[in-house]
XYZ file of C-alpha atoms in Angstrom:
492
model
C 4.093 -13.045 -6.152
C 7.197 -11.290 -4.634
C 9.617 -10.058 -7.252
C 13.252 -9.330 -6.383
C 14.102 -6.768 -8.979
C 17.888 -6.100 -9.150
C 18.021 -3.280 -11.689
C 21.034 -0.641 -11.514
C 20.105 0.610 -8.261
C 19.814 -2.818 -6.732
C 22.217 -5.352 -8.429
C 25.309 -6.721 -6.477
C 28.123 -7.907 -8.418
C 31.793 -8.833 -7.807
C 34.772 -7.464 -6.103
C 37.031 -4.934 -8.055
C 39.815 -2.918 -6.849
C 40.008 0.792 -7.695
C 43.179 2.621 -7.594
C 44.730 5.907 -8.881
C 48.129 7.093 -9.956
C 47.329 10.762 -8.774
C 47.604 12.011 -12.000
C 43.832 12.114 -13.019
C 44.141 8.836 -14.898
C 41.940 5.974 -12.991
C 43.290 2.598 -14.056
C 40.115 0.538 -12.864
C 36.520 1.463 -12.316
C 33.392 -0.303 -11.743
C 29.779 0.073 -10.778
C 26.824 -1.789 -9.080
C 24.546 -2.197 -12.207
C 24.335 -5.704 -14.265
C 27.140 -5.151 -16.652
C 25.398 -7.715 -18.916
C 22.200 -5.690 -19.127
C 21.918 -2.045 -19.229
C 25.537 -0.772 -19.062
C 28.750 -1.298 -20.919
C 31.199 -3.372 -19.265
C 33.886 -0.719 -19.963
C 33.185 2.630 -18.302
C 34.261 5.446 -20.073
C 37.443 6.801 -18.673
C 38.389 10.467 -18.889
C 40.867 12.617 -16.892
C 38.954 13.032 -13.538
C 35.580 11.774 -14.950
C 33.874 8.678 -14.954
C 30.698 7.779 -16.931
C 27.999 5.092 -16.791
C 26.612 4.497 -20.299
C 23.350 2.543 -20.875
C 23.291 -0.101 -23.286
C 19.309 -0.199 -23.759
C 16.750 2.731 -23.834
C 14.148 1.295 -21.665
C 13.791 -2.261 -20.200
C 14.716 -5.742 -20.610
C 13.949 -9.197 -19.481
C 16.921 -11.450 -18.464
C 17.029 -14.746 -17.195
C 18.379 -14.419 -13.552
C 19.320 -16.933 -10.937
C 16.655 -17.105 -8.354
C 17.850 -19.625 -5.939
C 21.617 -20.679 -5.334
C 22.921 -23.699 -3.549
C 23.248 -22.876 0.022
C 26.404 -24.859 0.491
C 28.186 -23.349 -2.734
C 26.845 -19.993 -3.566
C 28.233 -19.792 -6.980
C 25.779 -22.679 -8.065
C 22.600 -21.872 -9.525
C 19.593 -24.300 -9.119
C 16.698 -22.328 -10.173
C 16.318 -19.380 -12.780
C 13.720 -16.856 -13.353
C 13.043 -14.243 -15.898
C 13.491 -10.553 -14.453
C 12.644 -7.122 -16.130
C 15.144 -4.636 -15.679
C 13.991 -1.103 -15.865
C 16.666 1.455 -16.695
C 16.569 4.241 -13.909
C 16.490 7.760 -14.459
C 18.530 8.752 -11.539
C 21.499 6.960 -9.973
C 23.559 7.445 -6.680
C 27.145 7.812 -6.663
C 29.205 7.270 -3.488
C 32.890 8.751 -2.859
C 34.503 8.605 0.355
C 31.401 10.178 2.227
C 28.520 8.182 3.208
C 26.027 10.795 1.513
C 25.012 9.648 -1.778
C 24.962 12.122 -4.415
C 21.919 11.791 -7.160
C 23.314 11.765 -10.744
C 20.817 12.641 -13.401
C 21.319 11.333 -17.164
C 23.061 13.922 -19.379
C 23.862 13.109 -23.033
C 22.836 9.457 -22.572
C 25.298 8.812 -19.721
C 25.771 9.064 -15.711
C 28.850 11.214 -15.523
C 30.808 12.663 -12.536
C 34.162 14.598 -12.191
C 36.527 13.220 -9.480
C 39.225 14.752 -7.524
C 41.871 11.770 -8.085
C 43.740 12.934 -5.131
C 40.897 12.607 -2.859
C 38.191 10.264 -4.457
C 40.002 7.068 -3.917
C 36.849 5.060 -3.623
C 33.462 5.591 -5.573
C 30.729 3.496 -6.805
C 27.355 3.750 -8.800
C 24.288 2.558 -7.470
C 23.014 0.852 -4.211
C 23.640 -2.360 -2.391
C 19.964 -3.127 -1.901
C 17.123 -5.456 -2.922
C 13.505 -4.512 -3.387
C 10.274 -6.363 -2.645
C 8.246 -5.148 -5.438
C 4.503 -5.083 -4.214
C 2.565 -4.900 -7.373
C 0.799 -8.087 -6.614
C 1.190 -9.682 -3.369
C 4.147 -10.154 -1.118
C 5.769 -13.327 -0.778
C 5.473 -13.401 3.073
C 4.338 -15.432 6.146
C 1.206 -13.688 7.663
C -0.413 -13.811 10.755
C -3.396 -11.547 11.144
C -2.412 -9.736 7.923
C -4.426 -9.482 4.849
C -2.903 -8.634 1.486
C -4.821 -7.110 -1.220
C -3.151 -6.470 -4.630
C -0.056 -4.156 -3.738
C -0.735 -3.460 -0.126
C -1.182 -5.272 3.059
C -3.274 -4.310 6.325
C -4.527 -6.022 9.612
C -6.943 -8.659 9.284
C -10.848 -7.673 9.979
C -11.805 -8.311 13.560
C -13.815 -11.627 13.943
C -15.841 -10.110 16.812
C -19.365 -8.982 16.289
C -20.534 -6.848 14.352
C -17.575 -7.283 12.209
C -17.921 -10.940 11.715
C -21.068 -9.853 9.550
C -19.009 -7.252 7.493
C -19.869 -8.032 3.893
C -18.244 -4.933 2.378
C -15.659 -2.584 3.560
C -14.090 0.151 1.564
C -11.983 2.507 3.343
C -10.430 4.016 0.377
C -6.832 4.444 2.406
C -4.743 3.077 -0.694
C -4.437 5.089 -3.744
C -5.421 2.563 -6.545
C -3.351 2.278 -9.554
C -5.758 0.323 -11.576
C -9.600 0.742 -11.720
C -10.267 -1.890 -9.006
C -11.056 -0.862 -5.426
C -10.484 -3.596 -3.015
C -13.040 -4.613 -0.228
C -11.147 -5.220 2.878
C -13.807 -7.819 4.290
C -13.579 -11.404 3.758
C -16.131 -11.388 1.203
C -13.729 -9.733 -1.428
C -16.603 -7.577 -3.243
C -13.930 -5.651 -4.841
C -15.333 -2.725 -6.958
C -14.562 -1.214 -10.115
C -14.154 2.520 -10.943
C -16.440 4.095 -13.485
C -16.040 7.753 -14.896
C -13.236 9.571 -13.016
C -13.719 9.663 -9.408
C -10.536 11.529 -7.834
C -8.691 9.887 -4.902
C -7.425 12.224 -2.322
C -5.318 11.476 1.064
C -7.585 13.882 3.042
C -10.852 11.764 3.821
C -12.394 11.349 6.999
C -9.723 8.924 7.916
C -6.920 8.516 5.418
C -7.960 8.438 1.525
C -11.254 9.072 0.101
C -13.097 9.326 -3.161
C -14.532 12.759 -4.706
C -17.526 12.321 -7.293
C -18.515 15.318 -9.389
C -22.035 14.049 -10.662
C -20.624 13.639 -14.048
C -20.615 9.588 -14.642
C -18.528 9.040 -11.510
C -19.301 6.084 -9.416
C -17.867 2.493 -8.148
C -19.681 -0.746 -9.296
C -19.243 -3.280 -6.468
C -21.394 -6.143 -8.050
C -24.033 -8.093 -6.686
C -23.724 -8.066 -2.864
C -26.417 -10.489 -1.574
C -27.390 -12.426 1.421
C -29.517 -10.206 3.104
C -32.837 -10.980 4.492
C -34.415 -9.374 7.551
C -31.283 -7.548 8.614
C -29.029 -4.876 7.157
C -26.707 -1.929 8.047
C -25.495 0.568 5.417
C -22.885 2.969 6.539
C -20.585 5.876 4.914
C -18.912 8.969 5.797
C -20.031 11.763 3.185
C -18.990 15.482 2.447
C -21.583 16.927 0.164
C -20.256 19.537 -2.337
C -23.849 20.436 -3.198
C -27.256 19.741 -1.903
C -29.823 21.082 -4.322
C -32.637 19.837 -6.238
C -31.119 16.521 -7.213
C -31.228 13.380 -5.787
C -27.616 11.826 -5.076
C -27.071 8.201 -4.387
C -24.526 7.284 -1.531
C -24.779 3.536 -1.464
C -27.348 1.475 -3.019
C -28.511 -1.668 -4.830
C -31.259 -0.051 -6.533
C -32.917 0.801 -9.988
C -36.411 2.165 -10.245
C -37.175 -0.213 -13.023
C -37.413 -3.972 -13.605
C -37.749 -4.984 -9.903
C -34.122 -4.252 -9.170
C -34.389 -2.684 -5.671
C -32.669 -4.092 -2.660
C -31.416 -1.137 -0.426
C -30.520 2.517 -0.694
C -29.070 5.444 1.440
C -29.388 8.464 -0.707
C -30.008 12.321 -0.558
C -33.413 13.148 -1.962
C -34.335 16.117 -4.278
C -35.621 18.230 -1.263
C -32.253 17.922 0.552
C -33.401 15.168 2.997
C -31.282 12.129 3.690
C -33.037 8.758 3.426
C -32.673 5.049 3.859
C -34.893 2.464 2.131
C -35.130 -1.302 1.922
C -37.204 -3.120 -0.641
C -39.634 -5.804 -0.437
C -40.215 -4.587 3.230
C -43.587 -2.962 4.208
C -43.024 0.853 5.120
C -39.356 0.234 4.453
C -38.289 3.747 4.086
C -37.474 6.594 6.646
C -36.630 10.121 5.528
C -36.074 12.914 7.980
C -32.956 14.774 8.042
C -32.406 18.245 6.275
C -29.215 19.309 8.290
C -26.680 18.398 5.870
C -24.134 21.190 5.783
C -22.057 21.615 2.604
C -18.478 20.704 2.783
C -18.834 19.162 6.287
C -18.249 15.419 7.128
C -21.303 13.585 8.409
C -21.753 10.049 9.301
C -24.874 8.372 7.720
C -26.015 5.098 8.415
C -29.381 3.057 7.970
C -30.560 0.181 9.775
C -33.256 -2.360 8.973
C -33.689 -5.071 11.857
C -36.723 -6.921 10.706
C -39.176 -4.816 12.811
C -38.269 -1.210 11.934
C -36.125 0.806 9.413
C -34.124 3.357 11.147
C -31.858 6.488 9.987
C -28.803 7.778 12.019
C -26.710 10.916 11.143
C -23.591 11.416 13.274
C -24.752 8.521 15.467
C -27.898 10.404 16.529
C -31.276 8.555 15.440
C -33.601 10.707 13.185
C -36.348 8.415 14.040
C -37.645 5.120 12.380
C -40.682 3.573 10.804
C -42.239 0.294 11.682
C -41.549 -2.186 8.963
C -41.706 -6.031 8.379
C -40.640 -8.672 5.708
C -37.577 -9.677 3.941
C -35.380 -7.521 1.779
C -35.593 -8.331 -2.051
C -32.706 -9.942 -3.311
C -32.034 -8.787 -7.012
C -29.047 -9.462 -9.213
C -28.459 -5.669 -9.554
C -24.812 -4.279 -8.659
C -24.540 -2.304 -5.540
C -22.822 0.998 -6.554
C -21.075 3.791 -4.432
C -21.627 7.493 -5.676
C -24.875 7.022 -7.634
C -28.241 4.892 -8.103
C -30.580 4.176 -10.810
C -27.873 5.216 -13.532
C -28.523 9.094 -13.093
C -28.708 10.116 -9.376
C -25.072 10.942 -8.724
C -23.436 12.040 -5.711
C -21.539 15.291 -5.715
C -18.764 15.389 -3.009
C -16.465 13.014 -1.208
C -17.336 9.475 0.198
C -15.169 7.621 2.857
C -15.201 4.289 4.958
C -18.148 2.471 3.083
C -19.519 -0.556 5.181
C -22.398 -3.010 4.526
C -23.393 -5.420 7.431
C -25.778 -8.359 7.145
C -26.937 -7.651 10.511
C -28.581 -4.703 12.355
C -26.422 -2.588 14.530
C -27.523 -1.308 17.567
C -27.154 2.330 19.254
C -23.825 1.567 21.147
C -22.381 0.007 18.224
C -23.119 3.044 15.791
C -21.939 5.325 18.532
C -18.753 3.575 18.789
C -17.943 3.706 14.992
C -18.623 7.377 15.004
C -16.326 7.958 17.779
C -13.397 6.005 16.673
C -14.006 3.410 19.489
C -14.941 0.347 17.221
C -12.453 -2.498 17.600
C -12.382 -3.077 13.668
C -9.275 -4.826 13.212
C -7.218 -7.604 15.018
C -4.966 -6.486 17.969
C -1.836 -7.028 15.955
C -0.389 -8.785 12.873
C 2.776 -10.260 11.723
C 4.352 -10.176 8.148
C 7.654 -12.082 7.641
C 10.046 -12.432 4.966
C 12.108 -15.559 5.454
C 15.348 -16.547 4.304
C 16.420 -13.269 2.457
C 19.863 -13.594 1.288
C 21.929 -10.262 1.957
C 25.339 -12.027 1.068
C 27.829 -9.673 -0.465
C 29.248 -12.651 -2.162
C 30.879 -16.093 -1.174
C 32.768 -15.464 1.991
C 31.373 -12.044 3.028
C 29.190 -11.154 5.737
C 27.232 -8.155 6.321
C 25.600 -6.951 9.735
C 23.400 -4.008 9.078
C 20.246 -3.122 7.293
C 18.385 -0.212 6.273
C 14.615 -0.630 5.450
C 12.604 1.962 3.514
C 8.759 1.492 2.574
C 7.753 3.333 -0.723
C 4.079 4.059 0.968
C 3.422 3.801 4.718
C 0.196 4.831 6.319
C -0.338 5.066 10.009
C -3.009 7.439 11.114
C -4.903 7.563 14.607
C -2.045 6.284 16.421
C -1.274 3.000 14.526
C 2.333 2.012 13.588
C 4.428 -0.717 12.096
C 7.853 -1.696 13.451
C 10.378 -4.190 11.919
C 13.075 -6.457 13.243
C 15.774 -8.639 11.800
C 15.966 -12.245 13.020
C 15.410 -12.406 16.731
C 16.448 -8.796 17.314
C 14.233 -6.110 19.030
C 11.433 -4.285 17.079
C 12.195 -0.579 15.869
C 9.392 1.685 14.951
C 9.561 2.945 11.307
C 9.836 6.612 10.917
C 6.784 8.627 9.770
C 8.102 8.499 6.424
C 8.535 4.534 6.459
C 12.072 3.966 7.205
C 14.314 2.129 9.832
C 18.055 2.340 9.898
C 21.362 0.669 11.110
C 19.062 -2.734 12.213
C 22.084 -4.983 13.460
C 21.925 -8.526 12.803
C 24.037 -11.746 12.301
C 23.795 -14.013 9.312
C 24.158 -17.841 9.012
C 25.529 -17.846 6.719
C 23.845 -14.763 5.147
C 20.198 -15.428 5.264
C 18.108 -13.303 7.337
C 14.322 -13.170 8.384
C 12.628 -9.576 8.418
C 9.573 -9.348 10.403
C 6.959 -6.327 10.291
C 4.724 -5.893 13.286
C 1.527 -4.268 12.572
C -0.390 -2.360 15.603
C -3.758 -0.654 15.133
C -4.688 2.799 16.553
C -7.919 4.774 17.190
C -6.489 8.414 18.027
C -7.120 8.137 21.732
C -5.819 6.219 24.987
C -8.622 3.883 24.473
C -7.810 0.288 23.383
C -10.128 0.033 20.435
C -8.419 -1.256 17.209
C -10.236 1.038 14.887
C -7.568 1.907 12.196
C -5.029 -0.382 10.493
C -1.525 0.842 9.380
C -0.947 -0.048 5.489
C 2.247 -1.090 3.830
C 1.650 -0.195 0.217
C 3.829 -0.840 -2.894
C 7.739 -1.661 -2.736
C 9.939 -2.315 0.337
C 13.605 -1.572 -0.050
C 16.340 -3.561 2.123
C 19.731 -2.012 2.082
C 22.316 -4.123 3.825
C 26.038 -3.150 4.456
C 28.929 -3.749 6.887
C 29.464 -1.512 9.696
C 33.351 -1.344 9.065
C 32.558 -0.633 5.220
C 30.412 2.472 6.010
C 33.356 4.902 5.308
C 35.633 4.218 2.545
C 39.316 3.028 3.525
C 41.459 5.643 1.747
C 44.581 3.984 2.487
C 43.396 0.740 0.765
C 41.118 1.999 -1.712
C 38.820 -0.961 -2.793
C 35.773 -0.782 -4.359
C 33.098 -3.760 -4.080
C 30.114 -4.405 -6.045
C 27.782 -7.138 -4.755
C 25.915 -10.014 -6.091
C 22.450 -10.963 -4.880
C 21.875 -14.636 -3.791
C 18.334 -14.782 -3.202
C 15.808 -17.638 -2.581
């Protein structure tokens, strides 16, 4: 669910005049934090100094209004519990538009002012945060939401309509769950301590150290006489130990289905159980610390191994693949044959890919995702309070991934799309409100790193989305009539 989290950096309150008698004694001061939650109503006032004092040490759960009467903004018609988290830093604004980040000292956030110049000041931001810790409360078209992030839908065209597992590892997981991007939702569980890094073959990847590291994907089934298993691998070592890459295989108890692995002699191999002559082994050219694309295919008549889109040969084979209740695993097989290196872009199809499709995957020319996607947050109220109108918006993503020419742009209401910066921001987006509700739409466009049209890589929005609204005329403080305004959220 979407959580609008109005802590001290996001809360909006009421209007308060700020004046000075120019001798260092401030008469009235205010701040944007929720005065009933974390901060004392009366801010400490000293000569040329203002301090914000926390009331609570960590977090508090407070009942807040989640929906106001649109005809009477002061009337609450729906409440919810909101968790307030005390920040470690707070921005302070004076007459300058550039914020100054304050750190807590002696339990307070303090700043020394120049009363003859700093006629305007405020603590905190006028913003709301869309928290992506579960799923976003948005209307999606061709966009799939996982826990804490969103990406383009997987293509419904062949062969991706036969994709039963896809783990690109592009998002750093905050839990032990690894998400399957396919429609089958065969999410996996981290075991041991595989390390995520952002520099895989494409985006993120997981490093395995052969010391209890693997990903348990559970019982993937539905294979008969067709299967394709694919991954990018970078071996750290290729010694006299077998290393499982992707498989559903245990040597005892009849729990063998399929296996892509490195044998103790250094050969890559692919095997299917229940199939006559269902193993092919013939590649010893693994270079340490070099990425290779490895892929095994069984099509009902032969089993074949591909490395970097080149066939290494095949064996004639026949029969149906065994279907045990064993869990599929990434990074090991048979409980002990553990991988030493990095694995990325794991895919399993319940169909057999042909040479052209394998080559397209290897060359980033395979159309894996939808051509575009839309994610819309409707009826977000950016009012500064009853009777107030704001007309500009800044958007900031906590985590934005956009490799291989993919990108995300954003628009407000029926405005034009603005591309997000490389760090995931878009600023000064103009809008009109009626009365103060806006719709924010993100446009996802895939990429492939070339001039071709393949939709190979999906951009990703992960974690929180921050929306900061303001009025153009209020960007610079009016020192002639120094009025400090706090804002109150009216969110639906």
